[in-house]
């Protein structure tokens, strides 16, 4: 049957297909997300793309052998931790992040350190000369890494047959286009078709494939949501370009946990692993005590580290007091201020409150509430808090200090870094095995915490 071209509409958020334009997508509920594209219909290639494996048949679950997935360890320990031990053979991994955050640098410095595998790096955004300059800046050269600057999917598969790589990197998936689809590169149908073709190649050949993806203004992976469903692992590479720190976290991982993160520091020669983030995120002048500064113990995934909270409370110079926040949730700060007003009887309604999380991190852990309210009251009274004191606890609407998760790991992290005292929710350590040398102060209400600090 001859190929026909027809016009259809795709949702740019979830990939839902419709014969006509719709204001609201019935699949995901988003508004004004439908885009018009031309697609080909017919029997060409339909037999070839029927399944992932050519000869597949149903097998009883009891007869399937349980074997460990073979993994390819990467040179970066932080990346290995997030992946769950390395790349799984035949897996499809997607790495997303803002432009210029360091995605290509992270991949390039990892694959250039692999000496025992043939690697094909396909770049649709940069020339071979640009990649060579980046490799020289990183200070690594490899004879088993091949660079291909191409955007045609068919040409890429031709070179794959010639090189026969053992690891394939596509940078980025939004720049790759197939000649079978009558639409521009980066469109919903192109991204979906190219990702599906690369998935079939990975599963049939057993070669792990890494895709680099752009993100939209909301911070989500650009392209249809179906792209995240196709891949096995979705990694988010994030950080503020004004700061040196980068965090990579797993949003989806079929072969490991999503509770792990990796932390890097951007330096002149690329990305450097941060093995102990707590020491880097704390202020260097720890001997000088100043009001409005506290240390809270937070967790990113399963990894605890200490963060410095800075607060400044001053009389409102204008009629409406300001509430300025950096790295913390504005609405949660307003809630904590309301708790201090109502439950602890502190008058902060006519005062400006400024809050900052040092190091450029964005904290969403509710266990930082106790450190935040303590920093606010320290600045309000202009009384410094001993720098050897750490805070752990969530503040409820009635002023109680609620229990938090992973309390033993948080306390152990504070003790390891030389802190002398830690304030924790009352009863949170019940059933926790092990003894701590650090002084533990249990508090049940914010008033108890303030009395212990300021009396």
CSV table of C-alpha atoms in Angstrom, one decimal:
chain,number,residue,atom,x,y,z
A,1,UNK,CA,0.0,0.0,0.0
A,2,UNK,CA,1.3,3.4,-0.9
A,3,UNK,CA,2.2,5.9,1.8
A,4,UNK,CA,-0.2,8.7,2.5
A,5,UNK,CA,0.4,12.0,4.3
A,6,UNK,CA,-2.2,13.3,6.7
A,7,UNK,CA,-2.4,16.0,9.2
A,8,UNK,CA,-2.9,15.2,12.9
A,9,UNK,CA,-2.6,17.0,16.2
A,10,UNK,CA,-0.4,15.9,19.0
A,11,UNK,CA,-0.3,17.1,22.7
A,12,UNK,CA,3.2,18.4,23.3
A,13,UNK,CA,2.8,17.4,27.0
A,14,UNK,CA,1.7,13.8,26.9
A,15,UNK,CA,1.7,12.9,23.2
A,16,UNK,CA,-2.0,12.3,22.9
A,17,UNK,CA,-3.1,12.2,19.2
A,18,UNK,CA,-6.3,13.8,17.9
A,19,UNK,CA,-7.7,14.3,14.4
A,20,UNK,CA,-8.6,17.9,15.2
A,21,UNK,CA,-7.3,20.7,17.3
A,22,UNK,CA,-8.5,20.7,20.9
A,23,UNK,CA,-8.2,23.4,23.5
A,24,UNK,CA,-7.7,21.0,26.4
A,25,UNK,CA,-6.0,17.6,26.1
A,26,UNK,CA,-8.3,14.8,27.2
A,27,UNK,CA,-5.2,12.7,28.1
A,28,UNK,CA,-3.4,15.0,30.6
A,29,UNK,CA,-5.8,17.9,31.0
A,30,UNK,CA,-3.3,20.6,29.9
A,31,UNK,CA,-4.5,23.6,28.0
A,32,UNK,CA,-3.3,24.9,24.6
A,33,UNK,CA,-0.7,22.0,24.1
A,34,UNK,CA,-1.9,20.6,20.8
A,35,UNK,CA,0.4,21.2,17.8
A,36,UNK,CA,-0.2,20.3,14.1
A,37,UNK,CA,2.0,17.8,12.4
A,38,UNK,CA,2.1,15.8,9.2
A,39,UNK,CA,2.5,12.1,9.5
A,40,UNK,CA,2.8,9.2,7.0
A,41,UNK,CA,0.4,6.3,7.0
A,42,UNK,CA,0.8,3.0,5.3
A,43,UNK,CA,2.3,-0.4,5.6
A,44,UNK,CA,6.0,0.5,5.2
A,45,UNK,CA,8.1,-0.8,8.0
A,46,UNK,CA,5.0,-2.0,10.0
A,47,UNK,CA,6.3,-5.6,10.1
A,48,UNK,CA,9.8,-4.5,11.1
A,49,UNK,CA,8.5,-2.5,14.1
A,50,UNK,CA,5.9,-5.0,15.4
A,51,UNK,CA,7.8,-5.8,18.6
A,52,UNK,CA,11.0,-5.3,20.5
A,53,UNK,CA,12.1,-8.9,20.0
A,54,UNK,CA,11.6,-10.6,16.7
A,55,UNK,CA,10.6,-14.0,18.2
A,56,UNK,CA,8.7,-13.7,21.4
A,57,UNK,CA,6.2,-16.0,23.1
A,58,UNK,CA,4.5,-16.1,26.4
A,59,UNK,CA,6.4,-17.8,29.2
A,60,UNK,CA,5.0,-18.9,32.6
A,61,UNK,CA,6.3,-16.7,35.4
A,62,UNK,CA,7.5,-19.7,37.4
A,63,UNK,CA,9.9,-20.8,34.6
A,64,UNK,CA,11.6,-17.4,34.2
A,65,UNK,CA,15.1,-17.5,35.8
A,66,UNK,CA,16.0,-14.7,38.2
A,67,UNK,CA,19.4,-13.4,37.3
A,68,UNK,CA,21.2,-10.2,38.2
A,69,UNK,CA,21.4,-7.6,35.5
A,70,UNK,CA,24.9,-7.3,34.2
A,71,UNK,CA,26.1,-3.7,34.7
A,72,UNK,CA,28.8,-1.5,33.2
A,73,UNK,CA,30.5,0.5,36.0
A,74,UNK,CA,31.2,4.1,35.2
A,75,UNK,CA,34.3,6.0,36.4
A,76,UNK,CA,32.1,8.5,38.4
A,77,UNK,CA,31.2,7.0,41.8
A,78,UNK,CA,28.4,9.6,42.2
A,79,UNK,CA,26.8,8.6,38.9
A,80,UNK,CA,27.2,4.9,39.7
A,81,UNK,CA,25.4,5.5,43.0
A,82,UNK,CA,22.4,7.2,41.3
A,83,UNK,CA,22.2,4.5,38.6
A,84,UNK,CA,22.2,1.8,41.2
A,85,UNK,CA,25.7,0.4,40.4
A,86,UNK,CA,26.2,1.3,36.8
A,87,UNK,CA,24.6,1.0,33.3
A,88,UNK,CA,22.5,-2.1,32.7
A,89,UNK,CA,23.2,-3.8,29.4
A,90,UNK,CA,20.4,-3.0,26.9
A,91,UNK,CA,19.0,-0.1,29.0
A,92,UNK,CA,17.9,3.3,27.7
A,93,UNK,CA,18.8,6.2,30.0
A,94,UNK,CA,17.6,9.8,29.6
A,95,UNK,CA,19.6,12.7,31.2
A,96,UNK,CA,17.8,16.0,31.3
A,97,UNK,CA,18.8,19.5,32.5
A,98,UNK,CA,19.0,23.1,31.7
A,99,UNK,CA,21.3,24.4,28.8
A,100,UNK,CA,24.8,24.9,30.0
A,101,UNK,CA,24.4,23.0,33.2
A,102,UNK,CA,27.1,20.4,32.3
A,103,UNK,CA,25.2,17.4,30.8
A,104,UNK,CA,27.6,17.0,27.9
A,105,UNK,CA,30.7,17.6,30.1
A,106,UNK,CA,29.5,14.9,32.6
A,107,UNK,CA,29.0,12.3,29.9
A,108,UNK,CA,32.2,13.2,28.0
A,109,UNK,CA,34.5,13.0,31.0
A,110,UNK,CA,33.0,9.6,32.0
A,111,UNK,CA,33.1,7.9,28.6
A,112,UNK,CA,36.7,9.2,27.9
A,113,UNK,CA,37.8,7.3,31.1
A,114,UNK,CA,36.4,4.0,29.8
A,115,UNK,CA,39.2,2.1,28.1
A,116,UNK,CA,37.8,-1.4,27.6
A,117,UNK,CA,34.7,-0.6,25.5
A,118,UNK,CA,34.0,0.9,22.0
A,119,UNK,CA,31.9,4.0,22.5
A,120,UNK,CA,30.0,6.0,19.8
A,121,UNK,CA,29.2,9.6,20.8
A,122,UNK,CA,26.6,11.1,18.5
A,123,UNK,CA,26.3,14.9,18.7
A,124,UNK,CA,23.5,16.8,16.9
A,125,UNK,CA,24.4,20.2,18.5
A,126,UNK,CA,28.2,20.5,18.5
A,127,UNK,CA,30.8,20.0,15.9
A,128,UNK,CA,33.7,17.5,16.3
A,129,UNK,CA,36.1,20.5,16.8
A,130,UNK,CA,34.0,21.8,19.7
A,131,UNK,CA,34.0,18.3,21.3
A,132,UNK,CA,37.7,18.0,20.9
A,133,UNK,CA,38.2,21.4,22.6
A,134,UNK,CA,36.1,20.2,25.5
A,135,UNK,CA,38.0,17.0,25.8
A,136,UNK,CA,41.3,18.9,25.9
A,137,UNK,CA,39.9,21.1,28.7
A,138,UNK,CA,38.9,18.0,30.6
A,139,UNK,CA,42.4,16.7,30.0
A,140,UNK,CA,41.4,13.3,28.6
A,141,UNK,CA,41.9,11.6,25.2
A,142,UNK,CA,40.6,8.2,24.2
A,143,UNK,CA,41.2,6.1,21.1
A,144,UNK,CA,38.1,3.9,21.6
A,145,UNK,CA,35.6,6.8,21.6
A,146,UNK,CA,34.3,7.7,18.2
A,147,UNK,CA,32.6,11.1,17.5
A,148,UNK,CA,29.7,11.3,15.0
A,149,UNK,CA,28.1,14.7,14.2
A,150,UNK,CA,24.8,13.7,12.6
A,151,UNK,CA,21.1,14.4,13.0
A,152,UNK,CA,19.6,11.7,10.6
A,153,UNK,CA,18.4,8.6,12.4
A,154,UNK,CA,19.0,6.4,9.4
A,155,UNK,CA,22.6,7.7,9.0
A,156,UNK,CA,23.2,7.1,12.7
A,157,UNK,CA,22.1,3.4,12.4
A,158,UNK,CA,24.4,3.0,9.4
A,159,UNK,CA,27.4,4.1,11.4
A,160,UNK,CA,26.3,1.9,14.3
A,161,UNK,CA,26.6,-1.1,12.0
A,162,UNK,CA,30.1,0.0,10.9
A,163,UNK,CA,31.5,0.9,14.4
A,164,UNK,CA,29.5,-1.8,16.4
A,165,UNK,CA,29.7,0.2,19.6
A,166,UNK,CA,29.4,-1.2,23.1
A,167,UNK,CA,27.9,2.1,24.4
A,168,UNK,CA,25.9,4.7,22.5
A,169,UNK,CA,25.4,8.3,23.5
A,170,UNK,CA,22.9,10.6,21.7
A,171,UNK,CA,23.3,14.3,22.4
A,172,UNK,CA,20.5,15.3,22.1
A,173,UNK,CA,17.3,13.4,21.3
A,174,UNK,CA,15.5,16.6,20.3
A,175,UNK,CA,18.0,17.2,17.4
A,176,UNK,CA,17.6,13.7,15.8
A,177,UNK,CA,15.0,13.2,13.0
A,178,UNK,CA,13.8,10.3,10.9
A,179,UNK,CA,13.1,10.6,7.2
A,180,UNK,CA,10.0,8.5,7.7
A,181,UNK,CA,8.3,11.2,9.6
A,182,UNK,CA,7.2,14.4,7.8
A,183,UNK,CA,7.9,16.9,10.6
A,184,UNK,CA,10.8,18.9,12.0
A,185,UNK,CA,13.3,17.6,14.5
A,186,UNK,CA,12.2,18.0,18.1
A,187,UNK,CA,8.5,17.6,17.3
A,188,UNK,CA,6.3,15.2,19.3
A,189,UNK,CA,6.2,12.5,16.5
A,190,UNK,CA,10.0,12.8,15.8
A,191,UNK,CA,11.0,12.5,19.4
A,192,UNK,CA,8.7,9.6,20.0
A,193,UNK,CA,9.7,7.7,16.8
A,194,UNK,CA,13.5,8.2,17.3
A,195,UNK,CA,13.3,7.2,21.0
A,196,UNK,CA,11.3,4.1,20.1
A,197,UNK,CA,13.8,3.1,17.4
A,198,UNK,CA,16.7,3.5,19.8
A,199,UNK,CA,14.8,1.5,22.4
A,200,UNK,CA,14.4,-1.4,19.9
A,201,UNK,CA,18.1,-1.2,19.1
A,202,UNK,CA,19.1,-1.3,22.8
A,203,UNK,CA,16.9,-4.3,23.7
A,204,UNK,CA,17.8,-6.3,20.6
A,205,UNK,CA,21.6,-5.7,20.7
A,206,UNK,CA,22.1,-5.4,24.5
A,207,UNK,CA,24.0,-2.1,24.0
A,208,UNK,CA,23.2,0.5,26.7
A,209,UNK,CA,22.0,3.8,25.2
A,210,UNK,CA,22.2,7.2,26.9
A,211,UNK,CA,20.0,10.1,25.6
A,212,UNK,CA,20.5,13.7,26.5
A,213,UNK,CA,17.3,15.7,26.6
A,214,UNK,CA,16.3,19.4,27.0
A,215,UNK,CA,13.9,20.7,29.6
A,216,UNK,CA,11.1,23.2,29.2
A,217,UNK,CA,10.5,26.4,31.2
A,218,UNK,CA,8.7,24.5,33.9
A,219,UNK,CA,11.7,22.2,34.5
A,220,UNK,CA,10.2,19.1,32.9
A,221,UNK,CA,11.8,17.0,30.2
A,222,UNK,CA,10.9,18.7,26.8
A,223,UNK,CA,8.9,16.7,24.4
A,224,UNK,CA,6.0,14.3,25.0
A,225,UNK,CA,5.5,12.6,28.3
A,226,UNK,CA,5.7,9.3,26.5
A,227,UNK,CA,9.4,9.8,26.2
A,228,UNK,CA,9.8,9.3,30.0
A,229,UNK,CA,7.7,6.2,29.8
A,230,UNK,CA,9.8,4.7,27.0
A,231,UNK,CA,13.2,4.9,28.7
A,232,UNK,CA,14.3,2.8,31.6
A,233,UNK,CA,16.0,5.5,33.7
A,234,UNK,CA,15.4,9.3,33.9
A,235,UNK,CA,18.1,11.4,35.5
A,236,UNK,CA,17.7,15.1,36.3
A,237,UNK,CA,20.9,17.2,36.3
A,238,UNK,CA,20.1,20.4,38.1
A,239,UNK,CA,21.8,23.3,39.8
A,240,UNK,CA,22.1,27.1,39.7
A,241,UNK,CA,24.7,28.3,37.1
A,242,UNK,CA,25.6,31.1,39.5
A,243,UNK,CA,26.9,28.5,42.0
A,244,UNK,CA,29.4,25.7,41.6
A,245,UNK,CA,27.3,22.8,42.8
A,246,UNK,CA,25.4,20.4,40.6
A,247,UNK,CA,23.0,17.6,41.7
A,248,UNK,CA,22.0,14.6,39.7
A,249,UNK,CA,19.0,12.6,40.9
A,250,UNK,CA,17.0,9.7,39.5
A,251,UNK,CA,13.4,10.5,38.8
A,252,UNK,CA,12.7,7.0,37.4
A,253,UNK,CA,14.9,3.9,37.7
A,254,UNK,CA,13.8,0.5,36.7
A,255,UNK,CA,17.1,-1.0,37.9
A,256,UNK,CA,17.7,0.8,41.2
A,257,UNK,CA,16.4,3.2,43.8
A,258,UNK,CA,15.2,6.7,43.2
A,259,UNK,CA,16.4,7.8,46.6
A,260,UNK,CA,20.0,8.5,45.7
A,261,UNK,CA,21.7,11.7,44.5
A,262,UNK,CA,25.1,12.6,43.3
A,263,UNK,CA,26.7,16.0,44.0
A,264,UNK,CA,29.4,17.6,41.7
A,265,UNK,CA,31.3,20.8,41.8
A,266,UNK,CA,32.0,22.7,38.5
A,267,UNK,CA,35.7,23.5,38.2
A,268,UNK,CA,37.9,24.6,35.4
A,269,UNK,CA,38.7,21.1,34.2
A,270,UNK,CA,35.1,19.8,34.3
A,271,UNK,CA,33.0,18.3,37.1
A,272,UNK,CA,34.5,17.2,40.4
A,273,UNK,CA,32.8,14.7,42.6
A,274,UNK,CA,31.8,16.0,46.1
A,275,UNK,CA,32.2,13.1,48.5
A,276,UNK,CA,31.4,15.2,51.7
A,277,UNK,CA,28.9,17.9,50.7
A,278,UNK,CA,28.3,18.9,54.4
A,279,UNK,CA,31.8,20.5,54.7
A,280,UNK,CA,31.4,22.5,51.5
A,281,UNK,CA,27.9,23.8,52.3
A,282,UNK,CA,28.8,25.1,55.8
A,283,UNK,CA,30.3,28.5,56.2
A,284,UNK,CA,34.1,28.7,56.5
A,285,UNK,CA,34.0,31.1,59.5
A,286,UNK,CA,32.5,28.6,62.0
A,287,UNK,CA,34.5,30.0,64.9
A,288,UNK,CA,32.7,33.4,64.7
A,289,UNK,CA,29.2,33.3,66.2
A,290,UNK,CA,26.6,35.6,64.5
A,291,UNK,CA,22.9,35.9,65.1
A,292,UNK,CA,20.4,34.5,62.6
A,293,UNK,CA,22.6,31.5,61.6
A,294,UNK,CA,21.7,27.9,62.3
A,295,UNK,CA,22.7,24.5,60.9
A,296,UNK,CA,20.0,22.0,59.9
A,297,UNK,CA,20.4,18.4,58.8
A,298,UNK,CA,18.5,17.6,55.6
A,299,UNK,CA,18.4,14.6,53.4
A,300,UNK,CA,18.4,14.4,49.6
A,301,UNK,CA,17.2,10.9,48.8
A,302,UNK,CA,19.0,8.6,51.2
A,303,UNK,CA,21.9,10.9,51.7
A,304,UNK,CA,22.1,13.2,54.8
A,305,UNK,CA,24.1,16.5,54.9
A,306,UNK,CA,24.2,19.7,56.8
A,307,UNK,CA,23.0,23.0,55.5
A,308,UNK,CA,23.5,26.5,56.8
A,309,UNK,CA,20.3,28.6,57.2
A,310,UNK,CA,20.6,32.4,57.3
A,311,UNK,CA,17.8,34.7,58.6
A,312,UNK,CA,17.5,38.4,59.0
A,313,UNK,CA,14.6,40.1,60.9
A,314,UNK,CA,14.4,43.8,60.9
A,315,UNK,CA,11.7,46.5,61.4
A,316,UNK,CA,9.6,47.2,58.3
A,317,UNK,CA,10.8,50.4,56.7
A,318,UNK,CA,7.5,50.6,54.7
A,319,UNK,CA,3.9,49.9,55.5
A,320,UNK,CA,3.9,46.3,54.2
A,321,UNK,CA,6.5,44.0,55.7
A,322,UNK,CA,8.6,42.0,53.2
A,323,UNK,CA,9.0,38.2,53.1
A,324,UNK,CA,12.0,37.3,50.9
A,325,UNK,CA,13.1,33.7,50.5
A,326,UNK,CA,16.0,32.1,48.6
A,327,UNK,CA,16.2,28.3,48.5
A,328,UNK,CA,13.1,27.7,50.7
A,329,UNK,CA,9.4,27.5,50.1
A,330,UNK,CA,7.8,30.9,50.5
A,331,UNK,CA,4.4,29.5,51.6
A,332,UNK,CA,6.1,27.3,54.2
A,333,UNK,CA,7.9,30.3,55.6
A,334,UNK,CA,4.6,32.2,55.9
A,335,UNK,CA,3.1,29.2,57.7
A,336,UNK,CA,6.1,29.0,60.2
A,337,UNK,CA,5.8,32.8,60.9
A,338,UNK,CA,2.1,32.3,61.6
A,339,UNK,CA,2.9,29.5,64.0
A,340,UNK,CA,5.4,31.8,65.8
A,341,UNK,CA,2.8,34.5,66.0
A,342,UNK,CA,-0.1,32.3,67.2
A,343,UNK,CA,1.5,29.6,69.3
A,344,UNK,CA,4.8,31.1,70.6
A,345,UNK,CA,3.4,34.7,71.0
A,346,UNK,CA,6.2,36.4,69.0
A,347,UNK,CA,5.2,39.6,67.2
A,348,UNK,CA,6.7,39.4,63.7
A,349,UNK,CA,3.8,40.8,61.7
A,350,UNK,CA,5.3,44.3,61.4
A,351,UNK,CA,8.9,43.1,60.7
A,352,UNK,CA,10.7,42.2,57.5
A,353,UNK,CA,11.9,38.6,57.3
A,354,UNK,CA,14.7,37.5,54.9
A,355,UNK,CA,15.7,33.8,54.6
A,356,UNK,CA,18.5,32.3,52.7
A,357,UNK,CA,19.8,28.7,52.3
A,358,UNK,CA,23.6,28.9,51.9
A,359,UNK,CA,25.2,27.3,48.9
A,360,UNK,CA,22.4,27.9,46.4
A,361,UNK,CA,20.5,24.7,47.3
A,362,UNK,CA,16.7,24.5,47.2
A,363,UNK,CA,15.4,22.7,50.3
A,364,UNK,CA,12.0,21.0,50.4
A,365,UNK,CA,12.7,18.8,53.4
A,366,UNK,CA,10.2,19.6,56.3
A,367,UNK,CA,12.8,18.5,58.8
A,368,UNK,CA,14.5,21.9,58.2
A,369,UNK,CA,11.6,23.7,59.9
A,370,UNK,CA,13.2,23.8,63.4
A,371,UNK,CA,16.4,25.2,62.0
A,372,UNK,CA,14.4,27.9,60.1
A,373,UNK,CA,12.4,29.1,63.1
A,374,UNK,CA,15.5,29.0,65.3
A,375,UNK,CA,17.4,31.2,62.9
A,376,UNK,CA,14.4,33.7,62.7
A,377,UNK,CA,14.2,34.0,66.4
A,378,UNK,CA,18.0,34.3,66.8
A,379,UNK,CA,18.0,37.2,64.4
A,380,UNK,CA,14.9,38.7,66.1
A,381,UNK,CA,16.5,38.7,69.5
A,382,UNK,CA,20.0,39.4,68.0
A,383,UNK,CA,21.4,36.5,70.1
A,384,UNK,CA,23.8,34.0,68.4
A,385,UNK,CA,23.3,30.3,68.6
A,386,UNK,CA,26.3,28.1,69.3
A,387,UNK,CA,27.7,26.9,66.0
A,388,UNK,CA,28.2,23.4,67.4
A,389,UNK,CA,24.4,23.0,67.6
A,390,UNK,CA,22.4,21.3,64.8
A,391,UNK,CA,18.6,21.2,64.4
A,392,UNK,CA,16.3,18.4,63.1
A,393,UNK,CA,12.5,18.6,63.2
A,394,UNK,CA,9.3,19.5,61.4
A,395,UNK,CA,7.1,22.2,63.0
A,396,UNK,CA,3.3,21.6,63.0
A,397,UNK,CA,0.5,24.1,63.0
A,398,UNK,CA,-0.1,23.7,66.7
A,399,UNK,CA,3.6,24.5,67.4
A,400,UNK,CA,4.6,20.9,68.1
A,401,UNK,CA,7.9,19.4,66.8
A,402,UNK,CA,6.9,16.4,64.7
A,403,UNK,CA,9.1,13.4,64.1
A,404,UNK,CA,11.1,13.0,60.8
A,405,UNK,CA,12.5,10.1,58.8
A,406,UNK,CA,16.1,8.8,58.9
A,407,UNK,CA,16.7,10.4,62.2
A,408,UNK,CA,19.6,8.0,63.0
A,409,UNK,CA,21.4,8.9,59.8
A,410,UNK,CA,20.9,12.6,60.4
A,411,UNK,CA,22.3,12.5,64.0
A,412,UNK,CA,25.2,10.3,62.9
A,413,UNK,CA,26.1,12.9,60.1
A,414,UNK,CA,26.1,15.8,62.7
A,415,UNK,CA,28.2,13.7,65.0
A,416,UNK,CA,30.7,12.9,62.3
A,417,UNK,CA,31.2,16.5,61.4
A,418,UNK,CA,32.1,17.4,65.0
A,419,UNK,CA,28.9,19.0,66.3
A,420,UNK,CA,28.4,18.8,70.1
A,421,UNK,CA,24.6,19.1,70.4
A,422,UNK,CA,21.6,18.3,68.2
A,423,UNK,CA,18.0,19.1,68.8
A,424,UNK,CA,15.5,16.4,67.7
A,425,UNK,CA,11.8,15.8,68.1
A,426,UNK,CA,10.7,14.2,71.3
A,427,UNK,CA,10.4,10.4,70.9
A,428,UNK,CA,11.9,10.3,67.5
A,429,UNK,CA,14.8,8.2,68.6
A,430,UNK,CA,12.7,5.4,70.1
A,431,UNK,CA,13.7,2.1,68.7
A,432,UNK,CA,16.8,3.4,67.0
A,433,UNK,CA,19.7,1.1,67.5
A,434,UNK,CA,23.2,2.4,68.4
A,435,UNK,CA,24.5,5.0,70.7
A,436,UNK,CA,25.7,8.5,69.9
A,437,UNK,CA,28.4,10.5,71.6
A,438,UNK,CA,26.8,13.8,70.6
A,439,UNK,CA,24.5,15.4,73.2
A,440,UNK,CA,20.8,14.9,72.1
A,441,UNK,CA,18.2,17.4,73.2
A,442,UNK,CA,14.6,16.3,72.7
A,443,UNK,CA,12.0,19.0,72.3
A,444,UNK,CA,8.2,18.6,71.8
A,445,UNK,CA,7.2,22.3,71.3
A,446,UNK,CA,8.9,25.3,69.7
A,447,UNK,CA,8.7,27.0,73.1
A,448,UNK,CA,10.8,24.3,74.6
A,449,UNK,CA,13.4,24.8,71.9
A,450,UNK,CA,13.5,28.5,72.5
A,451,UNK,CA,13.9,28.2,76.2
A,452,UNK,CA,16.8,25.8,75.8
A,453,UNK,CA,18.5,28.2,73.4
A,454,UNK,CA,17.8,31.7,74.8
A,455,UNK,CA,17.4,31.2,78.5
